[in-house]
């Protein structure tokens, strides 16, 4: 396994931990769901985006690795002259334009309303739900597995 793939897997795992903690918080019902969304959504999507960026570097076999992963296909290092852009990168670029990846990579701010009765946290009005973030996690994991298998063949 490449170093980039290891970092991608680690970031995906960290997102999984956050999503489980978010779910646990919702089940306990001691903190309003809107506050949990404000706490967990930005952090979970940050880990998912990092996992994606490290995976992009895995696909293009980037060496040496940068300090931070790219945020999208457009931020990848240039393909060396004489080499073709991998088909996986073209597929991912399409998903970044109009697919679930576009939603995941969009800024995940939770639009909040005014605080209520002594509670310092704002009421969340918009933003991705736990279910949507869990879906991104699962789809990203599926892509890692599918594309990783084909990359391992070469």
PDB file of C-alpha atoms in Angstrom:
ATOM      1  CA  UNK A   1       0.000   0.000   0.000  1.00  0.00           C
ATOM      2  CA  UNK A   2       1.316   3.433  -0.897  1.00  0.00           C
ATOM      3  CA  UNK A   3       1.800   6.166   1.684  1.00  0.00           C
ATOM      4  CA  UNK A   4      -0.928   8.230   0.016  1.00  0.00           C
ATOM      5  CA  UNK A   5      -3.363   5.313   0.176  1.00  0.00           C
ATOM      6  CA  UNK A   6      -2.543   4.824   3.845  1.00  0.00           C
ATOM      7  CA  UNK A   7      -3.296   8.489   4.531  1.00  0.00           C
ATOM      8  CA  UNK A   8      -6.527   8.229   2.557  1.00  0.00           C
ATOM      9  CA  UNK A   9      -7.604   5.229   4.608  1.00  0.00           C
ATOM     10  CA  UNK A  10      -6.682   6.974   7.862  1.00  0.00           C
ATOM     11  CA  UNK A  11      -8.723  10.067   6.960  1.00  0.00           C
ATOM     12  CA  UNK A  12     -11.674   7.888   5.976  1.00  0.00           C
ATOM     13  CA  UNK A  13     -11.407   6.095   9.324  1.00  0.00           C
ATOM     14  CA  UNK A  14     -11.311   9.402  11.229  1.00  0.00           C
ATOM     15  CA  UNK A  15     -14.453  10.515   9.384  1.00  0.00           C
ATOM     16  CA  UNK A  16     -16.073   7.210  10.363  1.00  0.00           C
ATOM     17  CA  UNK A  17     -15.290   7.867  14.036  1.00  0.00           C
ATOM     18  CA  UNK A  18     -16.858  11.328  13.847  1.00  0.00           C
ATOM     19  CA  UNK A  19     -19.954  10.033  12.090  1.00  0.00           C
ATOM     20  CA  UNK A  20     -20.412   7.348  14.741  1.00  0.00           C
ATOM     21  CA  UNK A  21     -20.018   9.931  17.517  1.00  0.00           C
ATOM     22  CA  UNK A  22     -22.574  12.162  15.766  1.00  0.00           C
ATOM     23  CA  UNK A  23     -25.005   9.245  15.603  1.00  0.00           C
ATOM     24  CA  UNK A  24     -24.391   8.416  19.271  1.00  0.00           C
ATOM     25  CA  UNK A  25     -25.066  12.029  20.216  1.00  0.00           C
ATOM     26  CA  UNK A  26     -28.343  11.973  18.332  1.00  0.00           C
ATOM     27  CA  UNK A  27     -29.368   8.748  20.082  1.00  0.00           C
ATOM     28  CA  UNK A  28     -28.614  10.194  23.541  1.00  0.00           C
ATOM     29  CA  UNK A  29     -30.799  13.235  22.801  1.00  0.00           C
ATOM     30  CA  UNK A  30     -28.967  15.308  25.436  1.00  0.00           C
ATOM     31  CA  UNK A  31     -27.730  17.844  22.863  1.00  0.00           C
ATOM     32  CA  UNK A  32     -30.028  19.286  20.194  1.00  0.00           C
ATOM     33  CA  UNK A  33     -29.577  17.725  16.748  1.00  0.00           C
ATOM     34  CA  UNK A  34     -28.869  21.138  15.244  1.00  0.00           C
ATOM     35  CA  UNK A  35     -25.963  21.688  17.645  1.00  0.00           C
ATOM     36  CA  UNK A  36     -24.549  18.249  16.883  1.00  0.00           C
ATOM     37  CA  UNK A  37     -24.765  19.067  13.183  1.00  0.00           C
ATOM     38  CA  UNK A  38     -22.788  22.266  13.782  1.00  0.00           C
ATOM     39  CA  UNK A  39     -20.163  20.358  15.747  1.00  0.00           C
ATOM     40  CA  UNK A  40     -19.707  17.308  13.548  1.00  0.00           C
ATOM     41  CA  UNK A  41     -20.499  18.250   9.933  1.00  0.00           C
ATOM     42  CA  UNK A  42     -17.510  20.531   9.248  1.00  0.00           C
ATOM     43  CA  UNK A  43     -15.032  18.144  10.876  1.00  0.00           C
ATOM     44  CA  UNK A  44     -16.416  15.025   9.186  1.00  0.00           C
ATOM     45  CA  UNK A  45     -16.416  16.619   5.735  1.00  0.00           C
ATOM     46  CA  UNK A  46     -12.879  17.880   6.282  1.00  0.00           C
ATOM     47  CA  UNK A  47     -11.699  14.308   6.905  1.00  0.00           C
ATOM     48  CA  UNK A  48     -13.685  13.043   3.901  1.00  0.00           C
ATOM     49  CA  UNK A  49     -12.174  15.718   1.646  1.00  0.00           C
ATOM     50  CA  UNK A  50      -8.678  14.866   2.893  1.00  0.00           C
ATOM     51  CA  UNK A  51      -9.312  11.173   2.283  1.00  0.00           C
ATOM     52  CA  UNK A  52     -10.384  12.024  -1.258  1.00  0.00           C
ATOM     53  CA  UNK A  53      -7.323  14.210  -1.871  1.00  0.00           C
ATOM     54  CA  UNK A  54      -4.915  11.533  -0.649  1.00  0.00           C
ATOM     55  CA  UNK A  55      -6.687   9.005  -2.840  1.00  0.00           C
ATOM     56  CA  UNK A  56      -6.270  11.272  -5.881  1.00  0.00           C
ATOM     57  CA  UNK A  57      -2.534  11.234  -5.208  1.00  0.00           C
ATOM     58  CA  UNK A  58      -2.685   7.438  -4.978  1.00  0.00           C
ATOM     59  CA  UNK A  59      -4.296   7.212  -8.413  1.00  0.00           C
ATOM     60  CA  UNK A  60      -1.664   9.401 -10.085  1.00  0.00           C
ATOM     61  CA  UNK A  61       1.143   7.739  -8.088  1.00  0.00           C
ATOM     62  CA  UNK A  62       2.464  11.116  -6.948  1.00  0.00           C
ATOM     63  CA  UNK A  63       5.963  11.103  -5.473  1.00  0.00           C
ATOM     64  CA  UNK A  64       7.020  12.738  -3.259  1.00  0.00           C
ATOM     65  CA  UNK A  65       3.814  13.447  -1.383  1.00  0.00           C
ATOM     66  CA  UNK A  66       2.903  17.032  -0.603  1.00  0.00           C
ATOM     67  CA  UNK A  67       2.342  18.175   2.992  1.00  0.00           C
ATOM     68  CA  UNK A  68      -1.409  18.445   2.388  1.00  0.00           C
ATOM     69  CA  UNK A  69      -3.607  16.642  -0.125  1.00  0.00           C
ATOM     70  CA  UNK A  70      -5.182  18.392  -3.106  1.00  0.00           C
ATOM     71  CA  UNK A  71      -8.812  19.442  -2.804  1.00  0.00           C
ATOM     72  CA  UNK A  72      -9.825  18.335  -6.291  1.00  0.00           C
ATOM     73  CA  UNK A  73      -8.569  16.954  -9.597  1.00  0.00           C
ATOM     74  CA  UNK A  74      -7.607  20.438 -10.811  1.00  0.00           C
ATOM     75  CA  UNK A  75      -5.103  20.725  -7.941  1.00  0.00           C
ATOM     76  CA  UNK A  76      -3.219  17.535  -8.856  1.00  0.00           C
ATOM     77  CA  UNK A  77       0.374  17.795 -10.024  1.00  0.00           C
ATOM     78  CA  UNK A  78       0.768  17.949 -13.781  1.00  0.00           C
ATOM     79  CA  UNK A  79       0.904  14.596 -15.551  1.00  0.00           C
ATOM     80  CA  UNK A  80       4.444  13.941 -16.806  1.00  0.00           C
ATOM     81  CA  UNK A  81       4.914  14.452 -20.522  1.00  0.00           C
ATOM     82  CA  UNK A  82       4.154  11.310 -22.475  1.00  0.00           C
ATOM     83  CA  UNK A  83       1.835   9.887 -19.821  1.00  0.00           C
ATOM     84  CA  UNK A  84      -1.925   9.805 -20.139  1.00  0.00           C
ATOM     85  CA  UNK A  85      -4.324  11.002 -17.465  1.00  0.00           C
ATOM     86  CA  UNK A  86      -5.697   7.873 -15.758  1.00  0.00           C
ATOM     87  CA  UNK A  87      -9.325   7.051 -16.577  1.00  0.00           C
ATOM     88  CA  UNK A  88     -10.087   7.024 -12.846  1.00  0.00           C
ATOM     89  CA  UNK A  89      -9.127  10.694 -12.658  1.00  0.00           C
ATOM     90  CA  UNK A  90     -11.464  11.543 -15.530  1.00  0.00           C
ATOM     91  CA  UNK A  91     -14.291   9.693 -13.738  1.00  0.00           C
ATOM     92  CA  UNK A  92     -13.601  11.518 -10.477  1.00  0.00           C
ATOM     93  CA  UNK A  93     -13.422  14.881 -12.264  1.00  0.00           C
ATOM     94  CA  UNK A  94     -16.896  14.221 -13.662  1.00  0.00           C
ATOM     95  CA  UNK A  95     -18.242  13.394 -10.189  1.00  0.00           C
ATOM     96  CA  UNK A  96     -16.689  16.620  -8.881  1.00  0.00           C
ATOM     97  CA  UNK A  97     -18.668  18.544 -11.488  1.00  0.00           C
ATOM     98  CA  UNK A  98     -22.113  17.032 -11.055  1.00  0.00           C
ATOM     99  CA  UNK A  99     -22.307  14.144  -8.676  1.00  0.00           C
ATOM    100  CA  UNK A 100     -22.146  13.257  -5.027  1.00  0.00           C
ATOM    101  CA  UNK A 101     -18.497  14.388  -4.910  1.00  0.00           C
ATOM    102  CA  UNK A 102     -19.577  17.891  -5.934  1.00  0.00           C
ATOM    103  CA  UNK A 103     -21.884  17.972  -2.916  1.00  0.00           C
ATOM    104  CA  UNK A 104     -19.250  16.552  -0.572  1.00  0.00           C
ATOM    105  CA  UNK A 105     -16.555  18.987  -1.707  1.00  0.00           C
ATOM    106  CA  UNK A 106     -18.825  22.030  -1.529  1.00  0.00           C
ATOM    107  CA  UNK A 107     -18.231  24.219   1.517  1.00  0.00           C
ATOM    108  CA  UNK A 108     -20.160  22.617   4.379  1.00  0.00           C
ATOM    109  CA  UNK A 109     -21.251  25.545   6.439  1.00  0.00           C
ATOM    110  CA  UNK A 110     -24.203  25.109   8.695  1.00  0.00           C
ATOM    111  CA  UNK A 111     -26.442  28.127   8.328  1.00  0.00           C
ATOM    112  CA  UNK A 112     -27.610  29.001  11.792  1.00  0.00           C
ATOM    113  CA  UNK A 113     -30.452  30.986  13.275  1.00  0.00           C
ATOM    114  CA  UNK A 114     -30.446  32.942  16.502  1.00  0.00           C
ATOM    115  CA  UNK A 115     -29.546  31.363  19.833  1.00  0.00           C
ATOM    116  CA  UNK A 116     -32.450  30.438  22.070  1.00  0.00           C
ATOM    117  CA  UNK A 117     -33.041  30.880  25.795  1.00  0.00           C
ATOM    118  CA  UNK A 118     -29.586  30.764  27.369  1.00  0.00           C
ATOM    119  CA  UNK A 119     -28.149  28.331  24.807  1.00  0.00           C
ATOM    120  CA  UNK A 120     -25.012  29.741  23.180  1.00  0.00           C
ATOM    121  CA  UNK A 121     -25.216  27.449  20.156  1.00  0.00           C
ATOM    122  CA  UNK A 122     -27.222  28.565  17.182  1.00  0.00           C
ATOM    123  CA  UNK A 123     -30.060  26.559  15.695  1.00  0.00           C
ATOM    124  CA  UNK A 124     -28.947  24.897  12.448  1.00  0.00           C
ATOM    125  CA  UNK A 125     -31.194  25.625   9.525  1.00  0.00           C
ATOM    126  CA  UNK A 126     -29.278  24.202   6.566  1.00  0.00           C
ATOM    127  CA  UNK A 127     -26.392  21.857   5.905  1.00  0.00           C
ATOM    128  CA  UNK A 128     -25.834  18.206   5.178  1.00  0.00           C
ATOM    129  CA  UNK A 129     -27.407  15.687   7.507  1.00  0.00           C
ATOM    130  CA  UNK A 130     -25.722  12.773   9.229  1.00  0.00           C
ATOM    131  CA  UNK A 131     -27.313  10.461   6.659  1.00  0.00           C
ATOM    132  CA  UNK A 132     -25.915  12.483   3.772  1.00  0.00           C
ATOM    133  CA  UNK A 133     -22.431  12.593   5.323  1.00  0.00           C
ATOM    134  CA  UNK A 134     -22.628   8.836   5.994  1.00  0.00           C
ATOM    135  CA  UNK A 135     -23.571   8.325   2.330  1.00  0.00           C
ATOM    136  CA  UNK A 136     -20.513  10.307   1.212  1.00  0.00           C
ATOM    137  CA  UNK A 137     -18.344   8.189   3.496  1.00  0.00           C
ATOM    138  CA  UNK A 138     -19.757   4.949   2.115  1.00  0.00           C
ATOM    139  CA  UNK A 139     -19.495   6.056  -1.524  1.00  0.00           C
ATOM    140  CA  UNK A 140     -15.931   7.223  -1.010  1.00  0.00           C
ATOM    141  CA  UNK A 141     -15.029   3.879   0.572  1.00  0.00           C
ATOM    142  CA  UNK A 142     -16.623   2.045  -2.344  1.00  0.00           C
ATOM    143  CA  UNK A 143     -14.630   4.102  -4.860  1.00  0.00           C
ATOM    144  CA  UNK A 144     -11.417   3.470  -2.924  1.00  0.00           C
ATOM    145  CA  UNK A 145     -12.087  -0.255  -3.067  1.00  0.00           C
ATOM    146  CA  UNK A 146     -13.180  -0.408  -6.701  1.00  0.00           C
ATOM    147  CA  UNK A 147     -10.481   1.850  -8.110  1.00  0.00           C
ATOM    148  CA  UNK A 148      -7.858   0.524  -5.716  1.00  0.00           C
ATOM    149  CA  UNK A 149      -8.439  -2.992  -7.027  1.00  0.00           C
ATOM    150  CA  UNK A 150      -7.937  -1.861 -10.611  1.00  0.00           C
ATOM    151  CA  UNK A 151      -4.838   0.180  -9.677  1.00  0.00           C
ATOM    152  CA  UNK A 152      -3.340  -2.850  -7.921  1.00  0.00           C
ATOM    153  CA  UNK A 153      -3.583  -4.809 -11.180  1.00  0.00           C
ATOM    154  CA  UNK A 154      -1.111  -2.493 -12.913  1.00  0.00           C
TER     155      UNK A 154
END
